[in-house]
PDB file of C-alpha atoms and ligand atoms in Angstrom:
ATOM      1  CA  UNK A  19     114.471 115.787 113.701  1.00 97.00           C
ATOM      2  CA  UNK A  20     113.148 112.268 113.166  1.00 98.00           C
ATOM      3  CA  UNK A  21     112.140 110.433 116.350  1.00 98.00           C
ATOM      4  CA  UNK A  22     114.680 107.608 116.662  1.00 96.00           C
ATOM      5  CA  UNK A  23     112.187 105.733 118.865  1.00 97.00           C
ATOM      6  CA  UNK A  24     109.541 105.775 116.156  1.00 98.00           C
ATOM      7  CA  UNK A  25     109.097 102.006 116.299  1.00 97.00           C
ATOM      8  CA  UNK A  26     107.824 102.323 119.877  1.00 97.00           C
ATOM      9  CA  UNK A  27     106.069 105.670 119.509  1.00 98.00           C
ATOM     10  CA  UNK A  28     104.264 105.148 116.210  1.00 98.00           C
ATOM     11  CA  UNK A  29     102.006 102.574 114.712  1.00 98.00           C
ATOM     12  CA  UNK A  30     103.013 100.615 111.632  1.00 98.00           C
ATOM     13  CA  UNK A  31     100.091 101.304 109.329  1.00 98.00           C
ATOM     14  CA  UNK A  32     101.174  99.445 106.241  1.00 97.00           C
ATOM     15  CA  UNK A  33     103.750  99.005 103.542  1.00 97.00           C
ATOM     16  CA  UNK A  34     104.431 100.750 100.250  1.00 93.00           C
ATOM     17  CA  UNK A  35     106.819  99.387  97.620  1.00 87.00           C
ATOM     18  CA  UNK A  36     108.180  96.957 100.211  1.00 92.00           C
ATOM     19  CA  UNK A  37     108.923  99.763 102.694  1.00 97.00           C
ATOM     20  CA  UNK A  38     107.150  99.974 106.070  1.00 98.00           C
ATOM     21  CA  UNK A  39     104.905 102.994 106.687  1.00 98.00           C
ATOM     22  CA  UNK A  40     104.656 104.391 110.226  1.00 98.00           C
ATOM     23  CA  UNK A  41     101.678 106.662 110.887  1.00 97.00           C
ATOM     24  CA  UNK A  42      99.954 108.925 111.212  1.00 97.00           C
ATOM     25  CA  UNK A  43      99.353 109.175 107.474  1.00 97.00           C
ATOM     26  CA  UNK A  44      96.818 111.720 106.233  1.00 97.00           C
ATOM     27  CA  UNK A  45      97.709 112.656 102.655  1.00 95.00           C
ATOM     28  CA  UNK A  46      98.722 115.041 101.389  1.00 97.00           C
ATOM     29  CA  UNK A  47      99.847 116.843 104.582  1.00 97.00           C
ATOM     30  CA  UNK A  48     100.934 113.875 106.676  1.00 98.00           C
ATOM     31  CA  UNK A  49     103.062 111.201 105.035  1.00 98.00           C
ATOM     32  CA  UNK A  50     104.535 109.472 108.110  1.00 98.00           C
ATOM     33  CA  UNK A  51     107.906 107.751 108.464  1.00 98.00           C
ATOM     34  CA  UNK A  52     109.043 105.285 105.783  1.00 98.00           C
ATOM     35  CA  UNK A  53     111.408 102.379 106.332  1.00 98.00           C
ATOM     36  CA  UNK A  54     112.706 100.600 109.410  1.00 97.00           C
ATOM     37  CA  UNK A  55     116.455  99.925 109.287  1.00 97.00           C
ATOM     38  CA  UNK A  56     116.804 103.109 107.254  1.00 98.00           C
ATOM     39  CA  UNK A  57     113.933 105.415 108.195  1.00 98.00           C
ATOM     40  CA  UNK A  58     112.992 108.726 106.596  1.00 98.00           C
ATOM     41  CA  UNK A  59     110.471 111.097 108.166  1.00 98.00           C
ATOM     42  CA  UNK A  60     108.592 112.217 105.070  1.00 98.00           C
ATOM     43  CA  UNK A  61     107.052 115.092 107.028  1.00 98.00           C
ATOM     44  CA  UNK A  62     110.532 116.550 107.695  1.00 98.00           C
ATOM     45  CA  UNK A  63     112.251 115.715 104.360  1.00 98.00           C
ATOM     46  CA  UNK A  64     112.372 118.768 102.112  1.00 98.00           C
ATOM     47  CA  UNK A  65     113.873 117.004  99.096  1.00 98.00           C
ATOM     48  CA  UNK A  66     117.441 118.233  99.587  1.00 98.00           C
ATOM     49  CA  UNK A  67     118.694 115.172  97.710  1.00 98.00           C
ATOM     50  CA  UNK A  68     122.057 114.773  99.482  1.00 98.00           C
ATOM     51  CA  UNK A  69     121.110 111.297 100.695  1.00 98.00           C
ATOM     52  CA  UNK A  70     120.366 110.115  97.151  1.00 98.00           C
ATOM     53  CA  UNK A  71     123.625 111.580  95.865  1.00 98.00           C
ATOM     54  CA  UNK A  72     125.868 110.336  98.665  1.00 98.00           C
ATOM     55  CA  UNK A  73     124.591 106.877  99.614  1.00 98.00           C
ATOM     56  CA  UNK A  74     127.274 104.477  98.321  1.00 98.00           C
ATOM     57  CA  UNK A  75     124.786 101.670  97.731  1.00 98.00           C
ATOM     58  CA  UNK A  76     121.840 103.684  96.359  1.00 98.00           C
ATOM     59  CA  UNK A  77     119.341 102.899  99.083  1.00 98.00           C
ATOM     60  CA  UNK A  78     117.125 105.889  98.252  1.00 98.00           C
ATOM     61  CA  UNK A  79     114.858 106.720  95.358  1.00 98.00           C
ATOM     62  CA  UNK A  80     112.513 109.652  94.820  1.00 98.00           C
ATOM     63  CA  UNK A  81     108.842 109.183  95.428  1.00 97.00           C
ATOM     64  CA  UNK A  82     106.242 111.843  94.654  1.00 97.00           C
ATOM     65  CA  UNK A  83     104.183 113.462  97.424  1.00 97.00           C
ATOM     66  CA  UNK A  84     102.125 116.090  95.611  1.00 97.00           C
ATOM     67  CA  UNK A  85     100.638 118.689  97.934  1.00 97.00           C
ATOM     68  CA  UNK A  86     102.931 118.032 100.897  1.00 98.00           C
ATOM     69  CA  UNK A  87     103.831 121.344 102.581  1.00 97.00           C
ATOM     70  CA  UNK A  88     107.614 120.687 102.784  1.00 97.00           C
ATOM     71  CA  UNK A  89     108.242 119.232  99.332  1.00 98.00           C
ATOM     72  CA  UNK A  90     106.533 117.413  96.493  1.00 97.00           C
ATOM     73  CA  UNK A  91     108.981 114.513  96.491  1.00 98.00           C
ATOM     74  CA  UNK A  92     110.694 112.491  99.200  1.00 98.00           C
ATOM     75  CA  UNK A  93     113.666 110.181  99.603  1.00 98.00           C
ATOM     76  CA  UNK A  94     112.175 106.721  99.931  1.00 98.00           C
ATOM     77  CA  UNK A  95     114.572 104.121 101.482  1.00 98.00           C
ATOM     78  CA  UNK A  96     113.462 101.568  98.896  1.00 98.00           C
ATOM     79  CA  UNK A  97     116.615  99.427  99.114  1.00 98.00           C
ATOM     80  CA  UNK A  98     117.190  99.678 102.868  1.00 98.00           C
ATOM     81  CA  UNK A  99     118.265  96.011 102.885  1.00 96.00           C
ATOM     82  CA  UNK A 100     121.426  97.082 101.021  1.00 97.00           C
ATOM     83  CA  UNK A 101     122.459  99.585 103.712  1.00 98.00           C
ATOM     84  CA  UNK A 102     126.038  99.194 104.994  1.00 98.00           C
ATOM     85  CA  UNK A 103     125.546 101.494 108.014  1.00 98.00           C
ATOM     86  CA  UNK A 104     128.052 104.092 106.873  1.00 98.00           C
ATOM     87  CA  UNK A 105     125.861 106.851 108.392  1.00 98.00           C
ATOM     88  CA  UNK A 106     126.629 109.241 105.550  1.00 98.00           C
ATOM     89  CA  UNK A 107     122.971 109.984 104.859  1.00 98.00           C
ATOM     90  CA  UNK A 108     122.339 110.757 108.539  1.00 98.00           C
ATOM     91  CA  UNK A 109     125.255 113.210 108.487  1.00 98.00           C
ATOM     92  CA  UNK A 110     124.395 114.992 105.241  1.00 98.00           C
ATOM     93  CA  UNK A 111     120.653 115.502 105.637  1.00 98.00           C
ATOM     94  CA  UNK A 112     120.228 119.193 106.500  1.00 98.00           C
ATOM     95  CA  UNK A 113     117.019 118.635 108.462  1.00 98.00           C
ATOM     96  CA  UNK A 114     117.863 115.341 110.246  1.00 98.00           C
ATOM     97  CA  UNK A 115     115.044 113.479 108.550  1.00 98.00           C
ATOM     98  CA  UNK A 116     116.913 110.129 108.487  1.00 98.00           C
ATOM     99  CA  UNK A 117     117.505 107.535 111.199  1.00 98.00           C
ATOM    100  CA  UNK A 118     119.738 104.507 110.592  1.00 98.00           C
ATOM    101  CA  UNK A 119     119.699 101.809 113.232  1.00 94.00           C
ATOM    102  CA  UNK A 120     122.728  99.535 112.869  1.00 87.00           C
ATOM    103  CA  UNK A 121     121.305  97.138 115.525  1.00 69.00           C
TER     104      UNK A 121
HETATM  105 FE1  LIG B  27     123.243 104.551 102.469  1.00 88.77          FE
HETATM  106 FE2  LIG B  27     125.099 104.730 104.373  1.00 88.77          FE
HETATM  107 FE3  LIG B  27     122.700 105.828 104.723  1.00 88.77          FE
HETATM  108 FE4  LIG B  27     122.945 103.187 104.759  1.00 88.77          FE
HETATM  109  S1  LIG B  27     123.832 104.624 106.240  1.00 88.77           S
HETATM  110  S2  LIG B  27     121.356 104.348 103.680  1.00 88.77           S
HETATM  111  S3  LIG B  27     124.557 102.881 103.227  1.00 88.77           S
HETATM  112  S4  LIG B  27     124.233 106.433 103.187  1.00 88.77           S
HETATM  113 FE1  LIG B  28     115.200 114.512 102.275  1.00 88.77          FE
HETATM  114 FE2  LIG B  28     117.270 114.846 103.841  1.00 88.77          FE
HETATM  115 FE3  LIG B  28     117.422 113.236 101.782  1.00 88.77          FE
HETATM  116  S1  LIG B  28     115.863 116.424 103.174  1.00 88.77           S
HETATM  117  S2  LIG B  28     116.069 114.115 100.292  1.00 88.77           S
HETATM  118  S3  LIG B  28     116.092 112.982 103.548  1.00 88.77           S
HETATM  119  S4  LIG B  28     119.027 114.597 102.499  1.00 88.77           S
END
């Protein structure tokens, strides 16, 4: 499962499409965690798609990760600012790749 303390345990290595990137990032095998309020561990996500289907405010969009061992696309929390903390995505992800911090 995603480390819910990633902000303390990982280094913020940059930003992509307005979404924070938390390392380590070594493409294509290591893609890191994306997002802060809504965070997705790209190295755990296997492109199930339930989060994209179920999020009531369409926070997620697909982003391509060619060559990644789990899946060649990931759910990027591109519109995490829109999140209403319903926790649906956290509940439906089969591999617990998502952390939402209502703080
Ligand atoms: Fe969308 Fe709810 Fe997940 Fe926020 S907690 S990203 S609103 S499904
Ligand atoms: Fe990935 Fe889980 Fe969404 S596997 S596509 S983060 S439901």
